[in-house]
Short mmCIF file of C-alpha atoms in Angstrom, two decimals:
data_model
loop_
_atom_site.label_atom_id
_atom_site.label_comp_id
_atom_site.label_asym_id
_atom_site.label_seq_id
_atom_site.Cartn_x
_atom_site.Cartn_y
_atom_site.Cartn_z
CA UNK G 24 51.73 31.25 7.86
CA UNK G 25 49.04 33.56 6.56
CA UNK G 26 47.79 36.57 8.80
CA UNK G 27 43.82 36.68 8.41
CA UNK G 28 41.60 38.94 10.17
CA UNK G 29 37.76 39.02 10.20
CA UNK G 30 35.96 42.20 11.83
CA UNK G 31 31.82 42.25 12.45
CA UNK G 32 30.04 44.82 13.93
CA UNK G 33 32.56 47.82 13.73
CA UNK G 34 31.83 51.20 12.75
CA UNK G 35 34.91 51.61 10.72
CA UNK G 36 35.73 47.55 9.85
CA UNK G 37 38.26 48.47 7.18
CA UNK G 38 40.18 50.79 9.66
CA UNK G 39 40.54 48.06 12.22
CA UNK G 40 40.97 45.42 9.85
CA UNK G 41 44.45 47.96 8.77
CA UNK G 42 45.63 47.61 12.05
CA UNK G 43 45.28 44.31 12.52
CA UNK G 44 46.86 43.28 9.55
CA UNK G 45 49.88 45.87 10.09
CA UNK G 46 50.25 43.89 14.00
CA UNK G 47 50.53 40.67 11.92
CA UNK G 48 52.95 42.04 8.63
CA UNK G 49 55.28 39.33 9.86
CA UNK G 50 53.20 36.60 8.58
CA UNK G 51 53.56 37.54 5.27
CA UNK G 52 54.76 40.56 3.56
CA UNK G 53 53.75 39.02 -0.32
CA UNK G 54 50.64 40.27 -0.23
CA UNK G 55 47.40 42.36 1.09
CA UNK G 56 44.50 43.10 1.47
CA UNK G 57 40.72 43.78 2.79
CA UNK G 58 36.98 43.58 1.61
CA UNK G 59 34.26 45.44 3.28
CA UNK G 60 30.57 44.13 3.03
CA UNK G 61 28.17 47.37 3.86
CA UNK G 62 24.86 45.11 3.92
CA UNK G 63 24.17 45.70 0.06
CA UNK G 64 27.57 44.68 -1.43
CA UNK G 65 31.14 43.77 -1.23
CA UNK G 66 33.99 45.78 -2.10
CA UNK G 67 37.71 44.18 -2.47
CA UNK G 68 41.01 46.32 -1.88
CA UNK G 69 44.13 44.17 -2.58
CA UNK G 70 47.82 44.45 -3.95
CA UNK G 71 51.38 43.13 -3.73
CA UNK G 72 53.36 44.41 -0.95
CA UNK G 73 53.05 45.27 2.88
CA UNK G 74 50.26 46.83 4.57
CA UNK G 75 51.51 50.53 5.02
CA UNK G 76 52.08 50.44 1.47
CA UNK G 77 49.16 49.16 -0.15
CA UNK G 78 46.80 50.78 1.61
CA UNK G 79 45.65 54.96 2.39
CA UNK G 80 43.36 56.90 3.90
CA UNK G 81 41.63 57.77 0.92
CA UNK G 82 41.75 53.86 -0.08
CA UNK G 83 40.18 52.55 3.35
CA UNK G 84 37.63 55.75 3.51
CA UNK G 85 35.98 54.33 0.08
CA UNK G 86 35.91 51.19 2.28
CA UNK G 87 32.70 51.50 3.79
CA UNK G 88 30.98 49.13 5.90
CA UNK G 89 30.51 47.48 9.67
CA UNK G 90 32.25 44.00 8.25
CA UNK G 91 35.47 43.20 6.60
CA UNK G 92 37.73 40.28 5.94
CA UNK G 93 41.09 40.89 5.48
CA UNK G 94 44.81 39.18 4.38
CA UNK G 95 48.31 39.00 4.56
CA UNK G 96 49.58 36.85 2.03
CA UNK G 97 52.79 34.33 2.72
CA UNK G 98 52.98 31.79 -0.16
CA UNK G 99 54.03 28.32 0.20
CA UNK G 100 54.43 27.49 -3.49
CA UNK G 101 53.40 28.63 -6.51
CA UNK G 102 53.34 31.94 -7.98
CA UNK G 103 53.61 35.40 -5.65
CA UNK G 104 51.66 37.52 -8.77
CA UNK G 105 48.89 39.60 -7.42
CA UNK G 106 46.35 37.71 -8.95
CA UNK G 107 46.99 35.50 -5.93
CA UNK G 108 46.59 37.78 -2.85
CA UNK G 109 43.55 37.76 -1.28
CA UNK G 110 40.58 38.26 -0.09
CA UNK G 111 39.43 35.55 -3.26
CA UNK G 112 35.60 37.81 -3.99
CA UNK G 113 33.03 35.90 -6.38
CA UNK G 114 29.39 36.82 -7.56
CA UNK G 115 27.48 33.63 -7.50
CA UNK G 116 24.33 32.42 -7.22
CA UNK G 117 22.95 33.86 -3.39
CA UNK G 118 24.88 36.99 -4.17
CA UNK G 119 28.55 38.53 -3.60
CA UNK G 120 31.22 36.20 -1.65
CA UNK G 121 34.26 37.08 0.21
CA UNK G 122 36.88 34.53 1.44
CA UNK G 123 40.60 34.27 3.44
CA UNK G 124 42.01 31.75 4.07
CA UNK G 125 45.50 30.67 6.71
CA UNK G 126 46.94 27.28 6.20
CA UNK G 127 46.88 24.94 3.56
CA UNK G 128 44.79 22.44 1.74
CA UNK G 129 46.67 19.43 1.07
CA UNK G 130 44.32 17.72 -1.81
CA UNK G 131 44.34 20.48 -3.34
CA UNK G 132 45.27 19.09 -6.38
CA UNK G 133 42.28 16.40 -5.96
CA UNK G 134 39.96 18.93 -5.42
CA UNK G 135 40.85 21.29 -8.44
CA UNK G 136 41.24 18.54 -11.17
CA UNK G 137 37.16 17.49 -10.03
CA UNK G 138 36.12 21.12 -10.43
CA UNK G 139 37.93 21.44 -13.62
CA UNK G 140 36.11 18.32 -15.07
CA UNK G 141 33.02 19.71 -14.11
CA UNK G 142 33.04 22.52 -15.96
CA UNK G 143 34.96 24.94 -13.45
CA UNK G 144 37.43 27.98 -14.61
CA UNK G 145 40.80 29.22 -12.10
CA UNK G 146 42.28 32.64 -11.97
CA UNK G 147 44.44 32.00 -9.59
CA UNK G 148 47.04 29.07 -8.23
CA UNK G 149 45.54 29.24 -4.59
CA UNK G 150 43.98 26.35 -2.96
CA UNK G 151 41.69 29.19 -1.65
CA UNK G 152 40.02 29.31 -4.74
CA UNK G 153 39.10 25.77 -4.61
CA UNK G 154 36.85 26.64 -1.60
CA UNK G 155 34.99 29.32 -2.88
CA UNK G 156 34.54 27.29 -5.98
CA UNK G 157 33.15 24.27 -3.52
CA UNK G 158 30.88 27.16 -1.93
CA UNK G 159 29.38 28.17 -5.52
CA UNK G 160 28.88 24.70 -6.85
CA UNK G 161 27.05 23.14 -4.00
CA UNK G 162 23.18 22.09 -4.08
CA UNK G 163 22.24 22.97 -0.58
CA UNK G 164 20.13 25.96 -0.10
CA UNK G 165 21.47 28.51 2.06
CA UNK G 166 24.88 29.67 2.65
CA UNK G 167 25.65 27.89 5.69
CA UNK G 168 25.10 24.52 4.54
CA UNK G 169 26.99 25.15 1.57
CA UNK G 170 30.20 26.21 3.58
CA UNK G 171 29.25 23.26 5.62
CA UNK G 172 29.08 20.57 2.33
CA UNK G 173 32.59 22.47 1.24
CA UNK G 174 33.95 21.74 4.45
CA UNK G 175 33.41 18.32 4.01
CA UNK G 176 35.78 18.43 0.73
CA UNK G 177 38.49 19.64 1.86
CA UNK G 178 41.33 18.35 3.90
CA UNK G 179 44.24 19.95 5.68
CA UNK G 180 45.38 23.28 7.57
CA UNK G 181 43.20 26.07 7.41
CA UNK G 182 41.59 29.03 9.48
CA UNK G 183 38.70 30.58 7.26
CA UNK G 184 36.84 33.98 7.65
CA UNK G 185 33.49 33.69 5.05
CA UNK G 186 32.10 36.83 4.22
CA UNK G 187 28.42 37.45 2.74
CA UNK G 188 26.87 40.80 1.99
CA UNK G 189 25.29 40.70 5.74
CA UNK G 190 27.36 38.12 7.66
CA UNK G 191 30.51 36.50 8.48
CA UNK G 192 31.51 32.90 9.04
CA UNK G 193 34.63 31.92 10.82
CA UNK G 194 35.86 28.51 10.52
CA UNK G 195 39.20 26.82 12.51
CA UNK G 196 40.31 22.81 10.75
CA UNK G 197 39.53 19.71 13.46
CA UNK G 198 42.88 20.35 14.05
CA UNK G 199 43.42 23.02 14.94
CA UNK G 200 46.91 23.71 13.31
CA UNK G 201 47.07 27.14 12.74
CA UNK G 202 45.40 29.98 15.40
CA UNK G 203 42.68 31.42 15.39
CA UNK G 204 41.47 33.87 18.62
CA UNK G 205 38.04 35.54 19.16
CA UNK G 206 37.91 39.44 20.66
CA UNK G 207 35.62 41.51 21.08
CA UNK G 208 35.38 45.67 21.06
CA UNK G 209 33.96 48.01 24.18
CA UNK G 210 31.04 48.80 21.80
CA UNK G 211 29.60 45.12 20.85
CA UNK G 212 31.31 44.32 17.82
CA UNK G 213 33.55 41.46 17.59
CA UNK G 214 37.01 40.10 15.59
CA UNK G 215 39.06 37.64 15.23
CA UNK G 216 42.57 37.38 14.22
CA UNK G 217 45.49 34.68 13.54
CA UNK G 218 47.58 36.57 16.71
CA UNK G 219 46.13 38.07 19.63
CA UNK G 220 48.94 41.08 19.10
CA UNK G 221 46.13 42.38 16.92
CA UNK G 222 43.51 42.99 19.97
CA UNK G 223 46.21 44.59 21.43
CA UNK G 224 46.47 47.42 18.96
CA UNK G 225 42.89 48.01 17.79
CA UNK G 226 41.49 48.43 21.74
CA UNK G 227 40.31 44.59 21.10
CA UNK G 228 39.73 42.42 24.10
CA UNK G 229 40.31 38.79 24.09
CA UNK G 230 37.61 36.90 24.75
CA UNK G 231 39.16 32.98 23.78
CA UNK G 232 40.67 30.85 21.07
CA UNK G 233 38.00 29.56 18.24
CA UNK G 234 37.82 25.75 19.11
CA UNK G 235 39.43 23.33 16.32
CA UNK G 236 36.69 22.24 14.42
CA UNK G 237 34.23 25.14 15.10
CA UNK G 238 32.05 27.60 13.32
CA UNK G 239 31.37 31.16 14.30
CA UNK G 240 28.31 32.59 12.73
CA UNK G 241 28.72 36.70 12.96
CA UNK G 242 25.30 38.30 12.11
CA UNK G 243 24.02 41.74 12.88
CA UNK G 244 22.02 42.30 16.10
CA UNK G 245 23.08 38.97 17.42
CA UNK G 246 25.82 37.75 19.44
CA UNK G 247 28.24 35.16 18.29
CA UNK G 248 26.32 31.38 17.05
CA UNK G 249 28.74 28.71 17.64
CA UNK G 250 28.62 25.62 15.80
CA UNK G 251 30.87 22.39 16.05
CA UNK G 252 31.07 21.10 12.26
CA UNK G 253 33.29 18.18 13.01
CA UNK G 254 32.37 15.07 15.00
CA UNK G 255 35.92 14.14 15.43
CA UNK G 256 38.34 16.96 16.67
CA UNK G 257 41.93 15.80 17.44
CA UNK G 258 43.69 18.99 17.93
CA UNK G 259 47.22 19.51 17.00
CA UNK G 260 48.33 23.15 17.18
CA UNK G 261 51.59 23.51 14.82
CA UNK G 262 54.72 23.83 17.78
CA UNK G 263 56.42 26.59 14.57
CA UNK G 264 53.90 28.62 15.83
CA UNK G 265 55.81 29.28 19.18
CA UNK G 266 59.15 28.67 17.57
CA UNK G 267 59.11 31.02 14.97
CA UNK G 268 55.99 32.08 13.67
CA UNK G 269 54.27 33.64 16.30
CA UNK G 270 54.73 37.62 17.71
CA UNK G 271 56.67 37.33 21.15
CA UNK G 272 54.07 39.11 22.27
CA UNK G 273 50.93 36.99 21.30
CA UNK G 274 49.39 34.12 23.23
CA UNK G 275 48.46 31.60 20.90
CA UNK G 276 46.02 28.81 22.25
CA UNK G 277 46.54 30.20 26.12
CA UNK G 278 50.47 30.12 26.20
CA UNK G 279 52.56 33.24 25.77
CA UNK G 280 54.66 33.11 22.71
CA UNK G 281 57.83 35.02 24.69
CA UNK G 282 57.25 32.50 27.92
CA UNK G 283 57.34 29.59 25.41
CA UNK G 284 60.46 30.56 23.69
CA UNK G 285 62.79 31.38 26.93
CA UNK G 286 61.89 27.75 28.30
CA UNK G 287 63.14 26.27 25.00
CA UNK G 288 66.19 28.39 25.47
CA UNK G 289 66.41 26.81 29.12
CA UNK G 290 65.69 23.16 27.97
CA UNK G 291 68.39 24.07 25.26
CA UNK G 292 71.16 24.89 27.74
CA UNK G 293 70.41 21.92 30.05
CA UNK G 294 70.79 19.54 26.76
CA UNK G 295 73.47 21.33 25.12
CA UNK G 296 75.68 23.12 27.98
CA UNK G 297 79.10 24.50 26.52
CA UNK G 298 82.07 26.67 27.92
CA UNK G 299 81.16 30.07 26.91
CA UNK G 300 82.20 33.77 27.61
CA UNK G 301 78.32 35.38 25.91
CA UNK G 302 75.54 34.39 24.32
CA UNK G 303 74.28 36.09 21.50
CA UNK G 304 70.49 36.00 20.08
CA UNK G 305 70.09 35.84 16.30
CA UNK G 306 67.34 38.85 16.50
CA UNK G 307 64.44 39.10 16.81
CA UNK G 308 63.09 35.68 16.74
CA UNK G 309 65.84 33.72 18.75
CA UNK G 310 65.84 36.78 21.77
CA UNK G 311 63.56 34.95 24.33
CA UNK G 312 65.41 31.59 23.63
CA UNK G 313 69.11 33.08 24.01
CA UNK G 314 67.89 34.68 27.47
CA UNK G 315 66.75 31.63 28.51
CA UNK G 316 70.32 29.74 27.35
CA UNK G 317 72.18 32.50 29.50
CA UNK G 318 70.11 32.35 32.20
CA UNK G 319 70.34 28.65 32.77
CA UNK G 320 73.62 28.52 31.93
CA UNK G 321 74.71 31.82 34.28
CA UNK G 322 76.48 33.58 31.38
CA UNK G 323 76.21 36.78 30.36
CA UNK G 324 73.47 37.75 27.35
CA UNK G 325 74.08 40.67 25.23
CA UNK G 326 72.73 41.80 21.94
CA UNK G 327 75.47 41.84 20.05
CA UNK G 328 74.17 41.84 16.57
CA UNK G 329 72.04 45.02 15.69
CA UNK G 330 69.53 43.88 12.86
CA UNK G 331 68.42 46.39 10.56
CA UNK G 332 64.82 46.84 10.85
CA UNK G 333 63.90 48.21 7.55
CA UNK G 334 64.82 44.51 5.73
CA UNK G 335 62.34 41.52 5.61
CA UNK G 336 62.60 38.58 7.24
CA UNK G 337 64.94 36.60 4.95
CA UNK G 338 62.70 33.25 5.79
CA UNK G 339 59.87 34.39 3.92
CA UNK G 340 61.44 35.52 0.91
CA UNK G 341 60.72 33.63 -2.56
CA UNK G 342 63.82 33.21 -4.17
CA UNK G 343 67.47 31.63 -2.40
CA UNK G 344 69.39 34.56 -4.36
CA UNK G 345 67.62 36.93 -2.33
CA UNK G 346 67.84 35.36 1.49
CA UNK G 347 72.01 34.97 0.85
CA UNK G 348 72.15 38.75 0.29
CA UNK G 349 69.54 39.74 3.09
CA UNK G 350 71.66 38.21 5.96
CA UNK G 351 74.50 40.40 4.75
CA UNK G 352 71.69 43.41 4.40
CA UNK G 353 69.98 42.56 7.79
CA UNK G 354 72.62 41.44 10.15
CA UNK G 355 75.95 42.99 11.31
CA UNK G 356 78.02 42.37 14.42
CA UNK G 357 79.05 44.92 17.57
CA UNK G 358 83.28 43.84 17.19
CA UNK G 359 83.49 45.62 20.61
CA UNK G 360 81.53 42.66 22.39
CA UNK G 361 82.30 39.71 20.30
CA UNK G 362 86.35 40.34 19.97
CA UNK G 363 88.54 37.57 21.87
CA UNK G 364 85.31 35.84 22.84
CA UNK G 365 83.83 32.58 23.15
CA UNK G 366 80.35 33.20 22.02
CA UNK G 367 76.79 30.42 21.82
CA UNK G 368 75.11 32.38 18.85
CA UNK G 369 70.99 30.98 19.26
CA UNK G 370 68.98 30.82 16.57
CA UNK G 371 64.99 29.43 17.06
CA UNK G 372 65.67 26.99 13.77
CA UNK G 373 67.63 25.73 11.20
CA UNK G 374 66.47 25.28 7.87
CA UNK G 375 68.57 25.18 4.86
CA UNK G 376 71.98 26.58 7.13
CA UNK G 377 72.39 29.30 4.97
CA UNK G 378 71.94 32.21 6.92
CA UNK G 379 73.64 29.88 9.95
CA UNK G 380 76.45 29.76 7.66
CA UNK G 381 76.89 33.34 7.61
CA UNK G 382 75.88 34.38 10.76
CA UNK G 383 79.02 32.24 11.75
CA UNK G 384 81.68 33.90 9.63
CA UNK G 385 80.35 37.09 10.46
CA UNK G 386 80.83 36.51 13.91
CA UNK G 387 84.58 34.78 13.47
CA UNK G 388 85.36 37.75 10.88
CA UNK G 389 84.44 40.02 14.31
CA UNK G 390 87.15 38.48 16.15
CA UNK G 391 84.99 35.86 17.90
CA UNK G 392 87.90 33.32 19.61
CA UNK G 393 84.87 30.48 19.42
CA UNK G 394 81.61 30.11 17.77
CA UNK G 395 79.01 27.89 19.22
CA UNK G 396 75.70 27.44 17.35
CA UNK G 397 72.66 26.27 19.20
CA UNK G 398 69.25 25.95 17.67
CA UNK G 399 65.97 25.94 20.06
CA UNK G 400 64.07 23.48 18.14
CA UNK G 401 64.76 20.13 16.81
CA UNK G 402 66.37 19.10 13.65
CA UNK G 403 63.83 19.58 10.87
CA UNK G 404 64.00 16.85 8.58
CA UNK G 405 60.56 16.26 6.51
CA UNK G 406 58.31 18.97 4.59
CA UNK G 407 55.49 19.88 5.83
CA UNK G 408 52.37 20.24 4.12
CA UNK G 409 50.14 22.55 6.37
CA UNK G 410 51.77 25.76 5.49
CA UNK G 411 55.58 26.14 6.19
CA UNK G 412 57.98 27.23 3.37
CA UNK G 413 59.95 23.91 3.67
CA UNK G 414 59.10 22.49 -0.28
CA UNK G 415 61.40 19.57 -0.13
CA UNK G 416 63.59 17.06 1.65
CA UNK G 417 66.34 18.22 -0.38
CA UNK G 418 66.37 21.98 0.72
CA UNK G 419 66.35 20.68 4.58
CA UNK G 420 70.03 20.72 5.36
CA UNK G 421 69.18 18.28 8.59
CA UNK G 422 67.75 16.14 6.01
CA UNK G 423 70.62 15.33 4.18
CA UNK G 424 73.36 15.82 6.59
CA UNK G 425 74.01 14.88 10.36
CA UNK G 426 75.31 17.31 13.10
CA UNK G 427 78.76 16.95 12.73
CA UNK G 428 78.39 17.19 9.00
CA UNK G 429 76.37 20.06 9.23
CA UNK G 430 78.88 21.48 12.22
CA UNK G 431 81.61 21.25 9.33
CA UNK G 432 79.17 23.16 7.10
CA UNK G 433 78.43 26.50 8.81
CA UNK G 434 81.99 26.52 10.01
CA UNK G 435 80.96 26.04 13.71
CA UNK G 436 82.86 25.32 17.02
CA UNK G 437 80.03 23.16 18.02
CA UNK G 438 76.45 23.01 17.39
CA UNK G 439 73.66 21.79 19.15
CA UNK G 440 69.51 21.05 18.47
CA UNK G 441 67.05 21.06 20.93
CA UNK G 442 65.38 18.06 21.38
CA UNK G 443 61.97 17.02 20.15
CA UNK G 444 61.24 16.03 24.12
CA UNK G 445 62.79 19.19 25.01
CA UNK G 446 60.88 20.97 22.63
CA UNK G 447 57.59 19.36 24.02
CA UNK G 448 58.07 19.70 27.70
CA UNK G 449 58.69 23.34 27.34
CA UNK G 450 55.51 23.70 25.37
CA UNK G 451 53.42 21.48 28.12
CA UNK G 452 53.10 17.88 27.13
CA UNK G 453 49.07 17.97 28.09
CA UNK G 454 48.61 18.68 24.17
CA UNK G 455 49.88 16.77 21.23
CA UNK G 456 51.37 19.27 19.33
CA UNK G 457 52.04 19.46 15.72
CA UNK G 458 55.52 18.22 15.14
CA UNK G 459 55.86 17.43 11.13
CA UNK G 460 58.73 19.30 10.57
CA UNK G 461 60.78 16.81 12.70
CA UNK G 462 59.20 13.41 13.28
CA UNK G 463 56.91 12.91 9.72
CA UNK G 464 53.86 11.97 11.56
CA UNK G 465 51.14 13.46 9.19
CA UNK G 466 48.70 13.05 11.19
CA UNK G 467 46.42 15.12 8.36
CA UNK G 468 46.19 13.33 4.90
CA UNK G 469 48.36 10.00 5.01
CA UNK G 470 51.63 9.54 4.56
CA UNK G 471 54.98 11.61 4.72
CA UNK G 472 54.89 14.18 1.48
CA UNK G 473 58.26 14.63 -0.42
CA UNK G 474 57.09 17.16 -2.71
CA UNK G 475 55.92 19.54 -0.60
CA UNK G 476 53.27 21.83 -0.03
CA UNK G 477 51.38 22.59 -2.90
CA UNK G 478 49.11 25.45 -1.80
CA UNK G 479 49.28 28.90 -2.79
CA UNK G 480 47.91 30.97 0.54
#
């Protein structure tokens, strides 16, 4: 769930790498930060924490150069120290090397052990390291083919944004599970980002989506080389991206984020219809989906939770301990609209019930006269391995439990999934969308993965 940026070309590429990275805080808020190559060298800026923390003026003024990578770090396992943010930087051979990476490598493990018999040394837990490793170690001559011969190592999720002293080199998995867009600035130079919300805030224009299994070579005086590095590309953007992921307002892969979300909300009320008074979003994420419940459904839609803006989203938070307490910290119901009411509460997905569990006594402890809980995307039962923070079957409530069961759980009137066909007709069944998290079709690497995933980015 990563946020990387990559900017080429720009007279102030820290600056706008910032931005970009500030646009995207809610793909991670472990982690950041940015290297600048100048031509001559690399320099590396990174820390724990958000983006308007880590970084100041002074900081991104001693930044100087036309290219930078840059990094907002959302960990899927392993350890959150800031040894493990990135941009990963290595000395090496052809000269200074700067990598970020979104998604995750799922033989990792594989990969490491080889590079550790051979003589290899890790600073880090990252399966991002393993690629700049791959990068240093190969025979071929010049950079490209060596990214090329690493590419043919490693397996999995990943977006990649190279950086050399001079150029940059942009790479999006076969796949195609996580986004990647391409835009480019009124004065030549070019970027590319995980969410097109970035363009939108640096003066950016979108030009398209990098292809799954493509390579963008970024070099000065030249426009963009494009390269496809995989024979075989069977493209399977990840559907979290438009249920949760994703800024409303981004389009990821040519569909609108916010126009995504209010036909699941739609396709939700037409599967799940109930006798209601309101319907209530879960904010922010489940807004467009609880508009498009009460519109279908003709019933009145009204905010009535206020979230506090200045807590993190609980999802992406390490530790169980701290999630319980930020749904009390983050959340709290308007008793004036709720009181005497029969209420659908819609979330965009349920993971381990937790905060559902609360979010439902909050709203009974308001006076609600019936609680309904609806959910805009299928049950998720199975762990994914290309970069969600789902580790194992055990922590998936829909797992281990059916609906009634889990009904019983959160203390619900009644509660209701979308449907995986639901789910894919709203999201335009011309693609064959990434769906892990709810069938266990792992389509990249074998076999359905108990354990979880084992990367670090």
């Amino acid at each position: 769930m990563c946020a990387i940026v990559g900017v080429f070309g720009a007279k102030k590429a820290s600056t706008v790498a910032y931005y970009s990275l500030f646009a995207m805080q809610h793909r991670g808020q472990e982690a950041t930060g940015i290297s600048v190559a100048n031509g001559e060298n690399i320099a590396v800026y990174k820390k724990k924490g958000m983006v308007a923390d880590v970084f100041s003026q002074a900081t991104l003024d001693n930044l100087e150069g036309t290219c930078a990578v840059g990094h907002n770090r959302y960990s899927t396992a392993g350890s959150d120290s800031a040894g493990d943010s990135q941009p990963v930087f290595a000395k090496y051979k052809l000269g200074e090397i700067s990598v970020v990476h979104n998604g995750n490598l799922i033989n990792k493990q594989e990969v490491r052990q080889e590079l550790i018999d051979k003589g290899a040394i890790f600073q880090t837990d990252m399966d991002t390291e393993n690629i700049i490793h791959l990068i240093a170690k190969s025979q071929e001559d010049s950079l490209v083919d060596r990214i090329k011969d690493m590419l043919t190592k490693i397996e999995g999720a990943y977006c990649l944004a190279i950086q050399s002293r001079s150029k940059m080199f942009v790479i999006r998995d076969r796949f195609g599970i996580r986004p990647l867009s391409l835009g480019k600035f009124k004065d030549g130079g070019y970027m590319v980002a995980s969410e097109t919300c970035a363009f939108d805030l640096v003066g950016a224009k979108f030009v398209r989506d990098v292809k799954p299994g493509e390579m963008l070579t970024f070099e000065e005086g030249q426009e963009p080389q494009s390269e496809m590095v995989f024979e075989n590309v069977d493209f399977h953007p990840c559907a979290f991206e438009y249920i949760y992921f994703a800024r409303p307002d981004s389009d990821i892969d040519g569909k609108n984020v916010y126009a995504m979300r209010l036909e699941m909300g739609k396709a939700l009320a037409r599967e799940t219809p109930v006798e209601i008074d309101l319907v209530l979003p879960v904010p922010d994420s489940g807004v467009a989906a609880a508009k498009g419940y009460a519109d279908e459904l003709g019933v009145p839609f009204e905010m009535g939770i206020v979230r506090n803006h200045y807590v993190g989203r609980t999802f992406i938070e390490p530790t169980q301990a701290i999630r319980d307490l930020k749904v009390k910290m983050k959340l709290s119901p308007i008793k004036h609209l709720i009181k005497g009411k029969r209420v659908a509460i819609i979330d965009d997905s349920l993971v381990r019930g937790t905060t559902s569990t609360q979010i439902v006594r909050m709203l009974l402890d308001a006076g609600a006269k019936e609680v309904h809980m609806r959910i805009a995307a299928p049950e998720i039962k199975y762990p994914c391995r290309y970069g969600i923070d789902t580790p194992t079957k055990a922590e998936l409530i829909s797992a281990n439990y059916t609906v009634e069961e889990i009904r019983e759980k959160i203390g619900a009137t009644s509660l209701g999934f979308l449907s995986i066909e639901g789910l894919t007709q709203s999201l335009g069944n011309e693609r064959n969308y990434s769906l892990v998290s709810f069938d266990g079709k792992y389509f990249a690497g074998g076999n359905e993965d108990t354990t979880g995933c084992a990367g670090g980015c």
